[in-house]
Structure formats: C-alpha cells, structure tokens
Amino acid sequence: MKPKWTRSLLEIFWPNRCPACNALIGPDKVVCEACGEHMLLEHDAVCRRCGKVGCICGKKELSYDRALAACAYAEETIPAIIRMKQSENTNFALFAARILAERLRHGIDFGEIDCVVPVPMHASKERLRGYNQAALIAREIATLLSLPCREDILYKEKTSRAQHELNAAERAKNVDSFHIRDIPLDGQRILLCDDVLTTGNTMSRCALLLKQQGASAVIAAAAATTVPRPKRPSPPKEETP
Ligand SMILES: [Zn+2]
Ligand SMILES: [Zn+2]
C-alpha cells in the first residue's frame, strides 16, 4: 500500500477512471458500480466446454477442456476493451480477472489448477503497447488464487495478422505463429488466459501446444467472449508488428 500523500498526488495527476464510461472512480475501484453490473456476463450463459454463449462444441474440435468468460464482447464492454488495447486504461483486465478468479474459486466444473499461462503477444507488439493484456489478466488471477503465473512457456512469432482481419480458413492457419518452449508440463492442469475469445482457434492452438508438452488439462479463461448478435462492431484493429 502506497503512503496516503503519494496516493493523493497520484489521484490528482492520474485520476482513476472507469474503463467503460470514463467516469472518475475511487482509487481502490477498477470500474464504476453501474458499468460493473452491466458488463458482467452470467456464468451460466456460457458453455463450460467451449466458452461461448452460442455453443460451438458440435462445430469444431477444441483442444481445451473447459472454458469460462467474465463478460460478453458487447456494447457495454467494448469501450473498456478498446481502452485496454490502446494502453489507456487497464482496469478492465483487473475487473475481468477478479470475476474469473471468483468463478474458479467456487467452480466445481474446473477442478484443481497448477499454473496460469497467458496467451502470448509478439515481443515487439508488447513493447509498443507496454504490456500484454492477457498477461495482466493471468497475473491478477494467479495472485488472487495463489498460483504461479508462467509467461515463459508459450511465445508468439511476428508472422501472424490480427485474427479478426482474416476469414475462417486463414484464421485457422494464422494461429501457427504460436510456439512452446521445451518445458515439461507432465500432468499439469493449466489455466490459459486471453482477453477476447472469438472463434476459439487461438485458445485451442495454445492448448494443443500445452498438451503436447504433457499438460493433462487446459481450462480457457477469457475476459470477454463474443456473442452471436448481429450488427456488432468488430474488435479494434491492431497493427501487425
Ligand atoms: Zn462506468
Ligand atoms: Zn460449447
């Protein structure tokens, strides 16, 4: 905890804001109360196997075993996600991580977890943004659940274009830019974290790599999951490093 006077100075120069509506909020809050309620996605609205509101389990092979999401990728959450991706406000990562940790703590569906692993971002993009938002989510969950956060296992090469710019066939191929280091994961149950779960391809590719290194189960945790509603704006465009 920072001394009181340091905190007041921080509040003057860098006031804490709700990432969704941009209103000023108390220094110990991560979102305003109204946005917190609106952004929350009911745990039971999401399929525990694929992590989608409209289940995709019958449509594709997924390498992860279980999934959960904190929010819908929807009107209420999009501004918060954009601010997180544009290095403007990372409170959404903390908000989502706290919900996910709470659900994992009480969820009989997910079983024991040995470590938390973020979906990696290419190093040059991470330098540009200042952080990998999936890692912010993973670290907060790991802290809350007293688990190790392993950021050394998976890595990403710079070849891929942003998933949302591609069609279905290109998307499946594009995930080949994910790689794993030669670290044994024998029998480990891993919580894999990402910001937005769209097609499941990214999580599935990373889960497959983790299993090839010996992981016995992978639980996919997403801050937000896209929902099947028409006329929704696409996720913010990202520059390929
Ligand atoms: Zn708000
Ligand atoms: Zn499903």
Tab-separated table of C-alpha atoms and ligand atoms in Angstrom, residues 18-23 25 31-36, ligand 1:
chain	number	residue	atom	x	y	z
A	18	CYS	CA	-13.954	3.599	-15.095
A	19	PRO	CA	-12.656	1.945	-18.270
A	20	ALA	CA	-16.170	1.628	-19.721
A	21	CYS	CA	-17.773	5.066	-19.172
A	22	ASN	CA	-14.610	7.040	-18.279
A	23	ALA	CA	-16.188	8.482	-15.101
A	25	ILE	CA	-13.869	6.424	-9.624
A	31	VAL	CA	-14.897	0.094	-12.588
A	32	CYS	CA	-17.900	2.205	-11.564
A	33	GLU	CA	-20.756	0.339	-9.942
A	34	ALA	CA	-23.212	0.687	-12.846
A	35	CYS	CA	-20.725	-0.449	-15.501
A	36	GLY	CA	-19.607	-3.317	-13.271
B	1	ZN	ZN	-18.549	3.248	-15.633
